[in-house]
Coordinates of C-alpha atoms and ligand atoms in Angstrom, one line a residue:
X1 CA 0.0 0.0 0.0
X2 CA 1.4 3.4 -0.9
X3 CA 0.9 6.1 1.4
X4 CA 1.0 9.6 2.1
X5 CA -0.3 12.9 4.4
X6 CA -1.7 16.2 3.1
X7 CA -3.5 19.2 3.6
X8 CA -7.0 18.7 2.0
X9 CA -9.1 21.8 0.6
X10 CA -12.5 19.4 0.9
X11 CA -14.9 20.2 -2.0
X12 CA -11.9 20.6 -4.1
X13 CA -9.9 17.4 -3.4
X14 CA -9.6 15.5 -6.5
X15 CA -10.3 12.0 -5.5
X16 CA -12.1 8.5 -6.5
X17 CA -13.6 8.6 -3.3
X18 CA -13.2 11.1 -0.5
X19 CA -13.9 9.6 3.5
X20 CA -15.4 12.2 6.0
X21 CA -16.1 11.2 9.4
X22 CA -19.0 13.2 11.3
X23 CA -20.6 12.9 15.1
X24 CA -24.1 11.8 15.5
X25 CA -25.9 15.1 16.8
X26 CA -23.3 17.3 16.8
X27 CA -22.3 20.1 14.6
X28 CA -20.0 19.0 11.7
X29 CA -16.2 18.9 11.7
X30 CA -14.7 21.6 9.1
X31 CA -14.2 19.3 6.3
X32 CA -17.3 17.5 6.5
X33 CA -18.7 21.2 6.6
X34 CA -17.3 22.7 3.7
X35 CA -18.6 19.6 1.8
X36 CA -22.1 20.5 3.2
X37 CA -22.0 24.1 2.4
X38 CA -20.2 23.3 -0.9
X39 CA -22.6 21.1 -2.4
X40 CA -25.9 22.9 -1.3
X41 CA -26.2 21.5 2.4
X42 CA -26.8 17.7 1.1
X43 CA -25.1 16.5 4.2
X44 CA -27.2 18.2 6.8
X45 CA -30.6 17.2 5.1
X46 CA -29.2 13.1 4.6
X47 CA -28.3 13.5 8.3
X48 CA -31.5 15.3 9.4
X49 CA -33.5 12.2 7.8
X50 CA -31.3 10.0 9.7
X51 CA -30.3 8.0 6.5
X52 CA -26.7 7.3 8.7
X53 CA -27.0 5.2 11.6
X54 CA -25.3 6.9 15.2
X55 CA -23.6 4.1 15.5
X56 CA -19.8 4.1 15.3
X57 CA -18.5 2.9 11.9
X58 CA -22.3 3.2 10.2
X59 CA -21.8 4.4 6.4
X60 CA -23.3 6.1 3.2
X61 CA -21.5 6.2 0.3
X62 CA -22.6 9.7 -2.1
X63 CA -22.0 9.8 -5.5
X64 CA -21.3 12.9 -7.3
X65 CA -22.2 15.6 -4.8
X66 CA -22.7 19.0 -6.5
X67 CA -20.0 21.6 -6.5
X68 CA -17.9 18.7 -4.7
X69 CA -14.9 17.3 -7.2
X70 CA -14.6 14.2 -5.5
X71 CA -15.9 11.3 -7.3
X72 CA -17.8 9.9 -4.3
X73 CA -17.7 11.2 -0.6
X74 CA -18.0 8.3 1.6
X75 CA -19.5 9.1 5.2
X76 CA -18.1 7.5 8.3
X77 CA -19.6 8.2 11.7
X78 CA -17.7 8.5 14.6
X79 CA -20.7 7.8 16.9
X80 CA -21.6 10.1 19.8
X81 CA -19.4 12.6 20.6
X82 CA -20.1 11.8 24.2
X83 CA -19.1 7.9 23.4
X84 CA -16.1 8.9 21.4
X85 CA -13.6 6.5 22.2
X86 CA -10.4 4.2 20.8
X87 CA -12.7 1.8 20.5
X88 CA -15.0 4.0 18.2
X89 CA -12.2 5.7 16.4
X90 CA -10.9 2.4 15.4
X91 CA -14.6 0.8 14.6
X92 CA -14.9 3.9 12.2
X93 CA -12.0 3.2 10.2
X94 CA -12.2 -0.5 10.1
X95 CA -15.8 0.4 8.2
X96 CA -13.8 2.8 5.8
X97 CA -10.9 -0.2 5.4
X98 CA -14.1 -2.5 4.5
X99 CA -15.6 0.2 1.8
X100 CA -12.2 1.0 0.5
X101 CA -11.4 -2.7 -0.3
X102 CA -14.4 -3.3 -2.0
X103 CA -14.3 -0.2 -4.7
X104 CA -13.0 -0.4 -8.1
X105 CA -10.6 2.6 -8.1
X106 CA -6.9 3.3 -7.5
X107 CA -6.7 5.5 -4.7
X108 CA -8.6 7.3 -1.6
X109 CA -8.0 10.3 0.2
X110 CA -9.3 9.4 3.8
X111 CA -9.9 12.9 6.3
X112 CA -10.9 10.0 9.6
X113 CA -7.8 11.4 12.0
X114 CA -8.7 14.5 11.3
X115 CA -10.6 14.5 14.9
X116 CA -9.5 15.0 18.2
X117 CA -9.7 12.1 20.5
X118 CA -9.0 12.2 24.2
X119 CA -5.4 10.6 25.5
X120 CA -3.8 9.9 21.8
X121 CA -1.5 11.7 19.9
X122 CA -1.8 13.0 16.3
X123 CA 0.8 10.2 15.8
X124 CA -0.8 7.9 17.4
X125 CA -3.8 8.7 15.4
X126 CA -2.4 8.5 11.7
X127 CA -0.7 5.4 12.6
X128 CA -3.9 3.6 13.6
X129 CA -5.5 4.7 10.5
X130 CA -3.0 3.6 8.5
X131 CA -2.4 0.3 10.0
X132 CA -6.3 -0.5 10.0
X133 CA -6.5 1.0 6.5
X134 CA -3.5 -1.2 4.9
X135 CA -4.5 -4.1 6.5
X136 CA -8.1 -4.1 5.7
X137 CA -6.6 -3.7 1.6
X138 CA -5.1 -6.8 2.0
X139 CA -5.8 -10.0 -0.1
X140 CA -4.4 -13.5 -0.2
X141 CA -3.7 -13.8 -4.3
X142 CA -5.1 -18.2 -4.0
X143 CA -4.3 -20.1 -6.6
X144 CA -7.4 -20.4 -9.3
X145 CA -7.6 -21.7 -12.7
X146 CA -9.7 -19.0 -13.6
X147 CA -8.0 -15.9 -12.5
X148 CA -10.0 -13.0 -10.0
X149 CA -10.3 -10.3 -12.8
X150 CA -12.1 -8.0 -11.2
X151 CA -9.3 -5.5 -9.5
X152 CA -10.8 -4.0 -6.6
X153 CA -9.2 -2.0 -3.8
X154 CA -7.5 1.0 -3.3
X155 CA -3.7 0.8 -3.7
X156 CA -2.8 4.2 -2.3
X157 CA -4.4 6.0 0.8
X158 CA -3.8 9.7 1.6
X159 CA -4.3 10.8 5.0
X160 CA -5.9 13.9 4.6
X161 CA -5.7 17.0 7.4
X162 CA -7.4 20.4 7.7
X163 CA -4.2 21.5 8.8
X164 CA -0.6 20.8 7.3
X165 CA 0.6 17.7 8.7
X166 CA 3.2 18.1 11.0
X167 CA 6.3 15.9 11.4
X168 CA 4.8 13.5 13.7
X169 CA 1.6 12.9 11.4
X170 CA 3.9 11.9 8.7
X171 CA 6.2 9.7 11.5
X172 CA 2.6 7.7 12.3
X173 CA 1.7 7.2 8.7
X174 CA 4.5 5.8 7.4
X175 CA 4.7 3.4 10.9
X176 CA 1.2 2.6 10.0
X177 CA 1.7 1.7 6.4
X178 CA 5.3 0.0 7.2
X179 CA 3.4 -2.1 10.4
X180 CA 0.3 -3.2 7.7
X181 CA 3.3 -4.1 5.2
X182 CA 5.4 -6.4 8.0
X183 CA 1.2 -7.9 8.4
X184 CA 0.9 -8.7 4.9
X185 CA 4.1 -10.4 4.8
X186 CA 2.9 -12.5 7.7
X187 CA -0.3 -13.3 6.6
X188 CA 0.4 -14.3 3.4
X189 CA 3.2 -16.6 4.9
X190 CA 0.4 -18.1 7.4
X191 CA -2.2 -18.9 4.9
X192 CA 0.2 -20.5 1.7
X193 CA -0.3 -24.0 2.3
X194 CA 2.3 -26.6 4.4
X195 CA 3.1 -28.0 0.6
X196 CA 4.6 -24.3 -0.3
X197 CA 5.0 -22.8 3.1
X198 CA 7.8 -25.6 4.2
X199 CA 11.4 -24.5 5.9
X200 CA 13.0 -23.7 2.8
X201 CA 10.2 -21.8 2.1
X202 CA 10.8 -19.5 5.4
X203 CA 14.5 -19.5 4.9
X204 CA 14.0 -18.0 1.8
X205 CA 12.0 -15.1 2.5
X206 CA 14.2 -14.5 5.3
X207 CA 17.0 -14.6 2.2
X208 CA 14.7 -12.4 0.5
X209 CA 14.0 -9.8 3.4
X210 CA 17.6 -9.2 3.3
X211 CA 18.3 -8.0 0.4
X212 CA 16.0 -5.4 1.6
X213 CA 18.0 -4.0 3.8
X214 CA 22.2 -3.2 4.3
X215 CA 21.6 -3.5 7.7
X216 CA 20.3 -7.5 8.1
X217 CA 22.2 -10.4 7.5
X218 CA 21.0 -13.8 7.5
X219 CA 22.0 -17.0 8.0
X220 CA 20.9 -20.5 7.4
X221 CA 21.6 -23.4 9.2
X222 CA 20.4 -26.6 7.2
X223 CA 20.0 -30.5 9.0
X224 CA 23.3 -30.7 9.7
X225 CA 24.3 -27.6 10.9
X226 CA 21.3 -27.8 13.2
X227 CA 23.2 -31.1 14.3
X228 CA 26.2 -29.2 15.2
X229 CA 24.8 -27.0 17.6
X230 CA 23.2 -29.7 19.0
X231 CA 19.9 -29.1 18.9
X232 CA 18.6 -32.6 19.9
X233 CA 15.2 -31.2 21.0
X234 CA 14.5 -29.9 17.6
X235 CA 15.9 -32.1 15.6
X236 CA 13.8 -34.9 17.2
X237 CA 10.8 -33.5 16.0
X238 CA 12.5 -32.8 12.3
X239 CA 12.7 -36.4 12.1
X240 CA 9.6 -37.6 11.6
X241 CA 8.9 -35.8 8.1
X242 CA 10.5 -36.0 5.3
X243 CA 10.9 -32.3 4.5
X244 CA 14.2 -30.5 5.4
X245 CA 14.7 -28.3 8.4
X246 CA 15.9 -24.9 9.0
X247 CA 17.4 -22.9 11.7
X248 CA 17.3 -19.5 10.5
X249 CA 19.1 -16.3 12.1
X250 CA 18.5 -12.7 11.5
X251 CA 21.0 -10.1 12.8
X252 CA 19.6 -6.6 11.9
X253 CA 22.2 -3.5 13.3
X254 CA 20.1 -0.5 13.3
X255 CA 22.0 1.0 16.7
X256 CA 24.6 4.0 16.1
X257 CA 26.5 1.7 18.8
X258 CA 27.1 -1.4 17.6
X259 CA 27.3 -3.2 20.5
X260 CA 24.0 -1.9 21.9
X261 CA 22.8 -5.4 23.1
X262 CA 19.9 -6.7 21.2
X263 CA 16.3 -8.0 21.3
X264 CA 15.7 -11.1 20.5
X265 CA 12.7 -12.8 19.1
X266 CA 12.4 -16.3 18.5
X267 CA 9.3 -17.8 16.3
X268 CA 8.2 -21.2 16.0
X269 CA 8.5 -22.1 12.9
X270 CA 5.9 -25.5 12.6
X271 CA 5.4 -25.7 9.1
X272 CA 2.6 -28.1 9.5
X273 CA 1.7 -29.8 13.1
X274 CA 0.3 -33.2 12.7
X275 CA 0.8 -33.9 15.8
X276 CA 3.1 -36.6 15.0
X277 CA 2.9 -39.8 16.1
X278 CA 0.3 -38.5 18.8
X279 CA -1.3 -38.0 16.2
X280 CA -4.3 -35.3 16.1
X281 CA -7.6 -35.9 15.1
X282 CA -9.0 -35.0 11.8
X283 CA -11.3 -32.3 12.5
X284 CA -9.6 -28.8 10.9
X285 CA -6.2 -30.7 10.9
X286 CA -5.6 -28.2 7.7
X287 CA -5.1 -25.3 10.4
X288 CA -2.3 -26.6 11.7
X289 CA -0.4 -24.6 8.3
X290 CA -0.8 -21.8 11.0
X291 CA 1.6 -22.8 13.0
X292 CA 4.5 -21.4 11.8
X293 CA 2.4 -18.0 12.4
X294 CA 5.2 -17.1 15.3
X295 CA 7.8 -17.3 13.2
X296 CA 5.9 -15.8 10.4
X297 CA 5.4 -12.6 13.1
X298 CA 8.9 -12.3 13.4
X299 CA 9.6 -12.1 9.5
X300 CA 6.9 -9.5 9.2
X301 CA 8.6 -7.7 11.9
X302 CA 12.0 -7.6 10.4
X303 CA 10.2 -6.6 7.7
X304 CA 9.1 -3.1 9.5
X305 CA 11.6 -2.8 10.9
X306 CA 14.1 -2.8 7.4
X307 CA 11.0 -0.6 6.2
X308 CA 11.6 1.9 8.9
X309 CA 15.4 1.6 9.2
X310 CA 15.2 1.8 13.2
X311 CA 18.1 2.6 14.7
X312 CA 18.3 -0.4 17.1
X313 CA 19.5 -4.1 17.4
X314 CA 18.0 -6.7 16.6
X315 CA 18.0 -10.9 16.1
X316 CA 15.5 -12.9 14.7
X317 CA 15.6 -16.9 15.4
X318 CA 12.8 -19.5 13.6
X319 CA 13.7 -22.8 14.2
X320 CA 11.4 -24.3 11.1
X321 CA 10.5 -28.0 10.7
X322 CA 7.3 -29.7 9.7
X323 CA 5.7 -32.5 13.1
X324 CA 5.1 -35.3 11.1
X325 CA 4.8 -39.1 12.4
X326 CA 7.3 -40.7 10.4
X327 CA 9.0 -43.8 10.7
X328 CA 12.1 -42.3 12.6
X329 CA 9.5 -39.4 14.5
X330 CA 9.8 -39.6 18.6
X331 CA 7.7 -42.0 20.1
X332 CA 6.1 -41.1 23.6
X333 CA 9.0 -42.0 26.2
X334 CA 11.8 -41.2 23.9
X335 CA 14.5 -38.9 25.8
X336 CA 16.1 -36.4 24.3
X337 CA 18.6 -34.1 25.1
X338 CA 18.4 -30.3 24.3
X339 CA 20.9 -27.8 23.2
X340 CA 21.5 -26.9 27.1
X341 CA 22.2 -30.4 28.0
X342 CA 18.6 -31.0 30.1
X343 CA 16.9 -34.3 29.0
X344 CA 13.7 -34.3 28.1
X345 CA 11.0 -37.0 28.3
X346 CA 8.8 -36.6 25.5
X347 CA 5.3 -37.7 26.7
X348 CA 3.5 -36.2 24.2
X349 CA 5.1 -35.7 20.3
X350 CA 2.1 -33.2 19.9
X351 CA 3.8 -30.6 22.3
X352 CA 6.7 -30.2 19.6
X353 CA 6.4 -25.9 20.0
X354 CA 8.7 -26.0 22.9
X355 CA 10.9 -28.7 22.0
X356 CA 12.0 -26.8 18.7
X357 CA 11.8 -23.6 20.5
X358 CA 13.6 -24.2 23.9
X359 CA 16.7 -25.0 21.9
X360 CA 16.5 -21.4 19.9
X361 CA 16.6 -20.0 23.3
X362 CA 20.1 -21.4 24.1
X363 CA 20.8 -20.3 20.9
X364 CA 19.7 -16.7 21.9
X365 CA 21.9 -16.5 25.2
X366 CA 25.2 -16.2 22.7
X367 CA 23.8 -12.7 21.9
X368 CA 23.8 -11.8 25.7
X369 CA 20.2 -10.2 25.1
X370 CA 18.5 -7.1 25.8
X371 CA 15.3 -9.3 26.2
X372 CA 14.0 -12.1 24.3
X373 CA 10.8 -12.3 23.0
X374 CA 9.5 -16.0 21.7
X375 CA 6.3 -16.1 19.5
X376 CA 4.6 -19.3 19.1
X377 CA 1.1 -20.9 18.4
X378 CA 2.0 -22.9 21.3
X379 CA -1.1 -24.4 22.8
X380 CA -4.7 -24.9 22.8
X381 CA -5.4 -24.1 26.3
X382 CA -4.7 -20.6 25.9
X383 CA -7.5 -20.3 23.5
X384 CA -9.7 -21.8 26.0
X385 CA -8.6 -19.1 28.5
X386 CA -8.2 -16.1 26.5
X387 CA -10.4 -16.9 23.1
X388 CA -9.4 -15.1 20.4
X389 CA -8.9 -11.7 20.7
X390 CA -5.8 -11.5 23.5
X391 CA -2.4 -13.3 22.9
X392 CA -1.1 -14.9 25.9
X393 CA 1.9 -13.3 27.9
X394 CA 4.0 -15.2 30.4
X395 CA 7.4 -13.6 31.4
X396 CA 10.0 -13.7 34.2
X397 CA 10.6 -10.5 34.4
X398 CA 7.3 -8.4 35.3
X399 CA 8.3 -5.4 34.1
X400 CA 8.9 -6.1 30.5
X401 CA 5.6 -8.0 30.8
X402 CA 3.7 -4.5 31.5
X403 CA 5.7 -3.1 28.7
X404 CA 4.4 -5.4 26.4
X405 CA 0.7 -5.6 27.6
X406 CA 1.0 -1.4 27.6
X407 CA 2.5 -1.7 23.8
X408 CA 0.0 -4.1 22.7
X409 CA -3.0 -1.6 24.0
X410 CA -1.0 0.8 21.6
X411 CA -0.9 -1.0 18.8
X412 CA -4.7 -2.6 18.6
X413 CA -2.9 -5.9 19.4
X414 CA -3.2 -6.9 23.0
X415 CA -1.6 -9.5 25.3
X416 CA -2.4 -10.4 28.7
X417 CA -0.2 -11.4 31.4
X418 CA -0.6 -14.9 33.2
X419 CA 1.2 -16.2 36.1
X420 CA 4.4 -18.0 35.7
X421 CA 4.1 -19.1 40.2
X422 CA 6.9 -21.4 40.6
X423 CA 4.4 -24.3 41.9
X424 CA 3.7 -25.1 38.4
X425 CA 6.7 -26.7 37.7
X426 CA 6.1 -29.5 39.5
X427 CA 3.8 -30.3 36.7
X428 CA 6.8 -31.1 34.3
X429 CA 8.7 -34.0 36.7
X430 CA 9.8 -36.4 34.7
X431 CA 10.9 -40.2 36.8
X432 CA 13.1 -40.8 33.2
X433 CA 14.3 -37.1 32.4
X434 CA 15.3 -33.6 33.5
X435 CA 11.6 -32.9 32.5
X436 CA 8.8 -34.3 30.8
X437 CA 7.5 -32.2 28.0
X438 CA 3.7 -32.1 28.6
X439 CA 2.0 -31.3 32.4
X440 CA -1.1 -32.7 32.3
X441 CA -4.3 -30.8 30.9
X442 CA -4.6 -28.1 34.2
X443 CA -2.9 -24.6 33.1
X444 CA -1.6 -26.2 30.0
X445 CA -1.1 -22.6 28.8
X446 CA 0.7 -22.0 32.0
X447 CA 2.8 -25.5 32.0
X448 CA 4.8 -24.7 28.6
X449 CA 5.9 -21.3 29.5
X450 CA 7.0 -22.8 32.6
X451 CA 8.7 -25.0 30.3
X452 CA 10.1 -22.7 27.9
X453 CA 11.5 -20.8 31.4
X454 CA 13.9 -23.4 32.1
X455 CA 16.3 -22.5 28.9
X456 CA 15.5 -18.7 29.4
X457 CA 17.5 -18.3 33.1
X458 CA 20.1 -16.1 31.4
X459 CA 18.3 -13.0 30.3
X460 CA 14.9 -11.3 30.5
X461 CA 12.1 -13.2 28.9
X462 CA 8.7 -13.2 27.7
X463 CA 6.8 -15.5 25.9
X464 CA 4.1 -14.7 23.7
X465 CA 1.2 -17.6 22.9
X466 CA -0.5 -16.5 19.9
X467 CA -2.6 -19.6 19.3
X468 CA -5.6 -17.6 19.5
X469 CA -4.7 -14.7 18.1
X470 CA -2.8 -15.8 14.9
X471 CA -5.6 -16.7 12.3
X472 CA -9.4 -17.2 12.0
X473 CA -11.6 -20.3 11.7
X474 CA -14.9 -20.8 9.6
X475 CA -15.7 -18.4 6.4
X476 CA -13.1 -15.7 7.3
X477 CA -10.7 -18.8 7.4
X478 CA -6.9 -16.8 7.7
X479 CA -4.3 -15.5 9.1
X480 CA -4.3 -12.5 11.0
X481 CA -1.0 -11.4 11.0
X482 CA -1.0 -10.6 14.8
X483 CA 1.3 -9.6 16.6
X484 CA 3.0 -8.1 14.1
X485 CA 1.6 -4.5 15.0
X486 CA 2.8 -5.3 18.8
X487 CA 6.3 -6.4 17.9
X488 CA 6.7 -3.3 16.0
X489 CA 5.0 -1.0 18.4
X490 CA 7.6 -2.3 21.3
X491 CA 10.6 -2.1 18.6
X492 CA 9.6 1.8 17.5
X493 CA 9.8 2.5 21.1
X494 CA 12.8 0.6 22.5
X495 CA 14.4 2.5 19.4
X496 CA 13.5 6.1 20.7
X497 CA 14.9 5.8 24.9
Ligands
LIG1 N1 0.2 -26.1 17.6 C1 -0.4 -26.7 18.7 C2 -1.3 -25.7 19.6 C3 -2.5 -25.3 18.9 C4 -3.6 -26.1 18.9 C5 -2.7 -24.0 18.4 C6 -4.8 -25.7 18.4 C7 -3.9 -23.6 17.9 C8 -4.9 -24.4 17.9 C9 0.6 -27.3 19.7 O1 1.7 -27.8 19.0 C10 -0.1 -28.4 20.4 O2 -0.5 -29.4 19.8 N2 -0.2 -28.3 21.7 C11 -0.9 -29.3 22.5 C12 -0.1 -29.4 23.7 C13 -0.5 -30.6 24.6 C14 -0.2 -31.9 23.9 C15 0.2 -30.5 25.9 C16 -2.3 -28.8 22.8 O3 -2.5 -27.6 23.1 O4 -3.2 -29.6 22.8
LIG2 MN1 1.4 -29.8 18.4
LIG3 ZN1 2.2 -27.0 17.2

């Protein structure tokens, strides 16, 4: 999505489709006033009938106003003024993302920050409106035989002001668009099938994404390289499938100061999750492609992050392998021995998120860490405690846990702390190894962070379980591209203190 910020002269903007926000029962803003006045008070009549609703994000879409040059003038309200809220402000855009995508013209000039709302910035503003903007434009280009050639959606937004746009309206736009573009990149990732999304596939976009940039390298460790750094934990659950593993590491080196130590996030990268031998049941088995949405998070954020050239360090890990019950996969009972030299009693092959992912976090320790952040899909329970709206946040250090909860507010991509109480980890003993790798069904959410803990004593840590979050079921069937806009959000601001 292209993007930009103006000043906007209303009934003279050129434009396939113009958005003006107005209040329910209050006078109208400037813009949406010098459209009234301009083409003969048709505003104030349509609104005197009541032909738009008072609710927040209701629409009308005018064609051809008089004395307007717009094309079409497309009428958001934001609700009472009384009600006027984040929650509003955002439901008023996400109904102009909706319209936007569905028209058959190149561009829109969109006027919706253009209103003050209480406790956000200007900034703040034009980055939520482009981030909701963007994202709503996006579509996942399936594979047809007979090609979609109906081109609809805007490809470039303006942000439109009755001011000039200052410096920081400009900073959130371009945050906005470059946040929506790090989603795309993660949702089209999530939703390609297991057959294209494998390993190799991740490895190279991460190849890809650093062309992008002078400032990222990457690096790819294939099967044997994995062996090396003995990785037993993950390459145990690489063994069951046929398709090749990855280990892939992203160094981007934003920071003036090149030894600035760096944040490191860490995605599971579960190209497909049969289960393996514990094998999962059949029902919506095809949604298990999601779960290389972590690592498909931490992509997308590199790719803000090259977008917006941050001055700031950072390291991307995805330990990427498919969970498949092949002839040499883990059987319950096998022990294996992880990267830090703890044995592990694998109980259940279907908790294979941890496995590959505690060995990623003694990777991470060689990088002597700011903080590390893991991303996962990692288990079922947290959907059954959070649902789908609110990733899951565990962390053993409490405050980079409010940090995160206060970034995800920020962003429109919220986390939620739960408890990481040492008497929880009794539910890992093992009589065979170090630790077993499931704890029984209580707190499973709970039980593998506590797991995760145990290879994340060095640093500062937080663990984010998106398995909620990540994607949709039923007709909207996708990815989501959460929690791209949170990664970015806490990046943007670890880059300015
Ligand atoms: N990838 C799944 C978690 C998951 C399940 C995410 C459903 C989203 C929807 C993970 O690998 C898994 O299978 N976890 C198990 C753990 C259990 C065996 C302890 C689970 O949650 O059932
Ligand atoms: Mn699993
Ligand atoms: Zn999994």
């Amino acid at each position: 999505m292209e993007s930009s910020t103006k000043t906007v002269v209303p009934e003279k903007q050129k434009t396939a489709c113009l958005v003006v926000g107005v209040f329910a029962g209050k006078a109208l803003g400037s813009i949406a006033a010098r459209i009234d006045s301009a083409s003969g008070k048709t505003l104030s009549k349509l609104l005197a009938h009541g032909d738009l609703d008072a609710k927040a994000g209701s629409s009308l879409m005018l064609h051809h106003l008089p004395g307007v040059a717009a094309e079409r003038v497309l009428l958001i309200s934001y609700g009472k003024p009384e009600e006027f809220d984040e929650k509003a402000y955002r439901d008023a855009l996400a109904a102009a993302g909706k319209k936007l995508a569905e028209l058959k013209a190149e561009e829109a000039v969109v006027t919706l920050a253009d209103v003050e709302l209480e406790g956000r910035s200007a900034e703040w503003r034009a980055r939520i409106a482009m981030q909701l903007l963007a994202n709503a434009a996006y579509r996942y280009d399936a594979p047809r035989a007979k090609k979609d050639d109906e081109k609809r959606g805007v490809a470039k937004i303006t942000l439109a002001f009755s001011g000039k746009p200052d410096a920081e309206i400009e900073r959130g736009a371009r945050q906005g668009s470059a946040v929506a573009a790090g989603m795309a990149l993660a949702r089209d990732l999530g939703n390609l099938p297991g057959n294209v999304c494998t390993p190799t596939y991740l490895a190279d976009t991460a190849k890809k994404l650093g062309k992008e940039s002078k400032k990222l390298r990457i690096e790819i460790f294939d099967q044997q390289g994995i062996e090396k750094l003995g990785m037993g934990a993950f390459l145990s659950v690489a063994h069951g499938s046929h398709e090749a593993p990855r280990f892939i590491v992203m160094k981007y080196a934003g920071a003036k100061n090149k030894k600035d130590k760096p944040i490191v996030l860490v995605g599971k990268g579960i190209t497909f999750d049969s289960g393996g031998v514990s094998l999962k049941p059949g029902e919506a088995m095809d949604e298990m492609k999601f779960d290389m949405c972590g690592a498909a998070a931490v992509l997308g954020a590199f790719k803000t992050l090259a977008e917006l050239d941050l001055p700031i360090n950072v390291v991307g890990l995805i330990p990427a392998t498919e969970n498949m019950p092949g002839g040499a996969a883990s059987k319950p009972g096998d022990v294996v021995t992880s990267m830090s030299g703890q044995t592990i009693e694998i109980l259940n092959t279907d908790a294979e998120g941890r496995l590959i992912l505690c060995d990623a976090l003694s990777y991470a320790e060689r990088f002597d860490p700011a903080c590390v952040i893991d991303i996962a899909t990692l288990t079922g329970a947290c959907i059954i405690a959070l649902g789908n709206h609110t990733s899951g946040l565990l962390a053993n250090d409490d405050t980079l846990a409010q940090e995160l909860m206060a970034t995800g507010a920020t962003a429109d991509d919220r986390a939620w702390q739960l408890p990481l109480f040492d008497v929880y980890q009794d539910q890992l003993k093992s009589n065979f190894a170090d630790m077993a790798n499931i704890g029984g069904r209580a707190a499973g959410a709970i039980t593998a962070a506590c797991f995760l803990s145990r290879f994340a004593k060095a640093y500062k840590w937080a663990h984010l379980d998106i398995a909620g979050s990540a994607w949709k079921s039923g007709t909207e069937k996708g990815a989501t591209g959460r929690p791209v806009p949170l990664l970015a959000q806490f990046l943007i601001e670890r880059a300015q203190t």
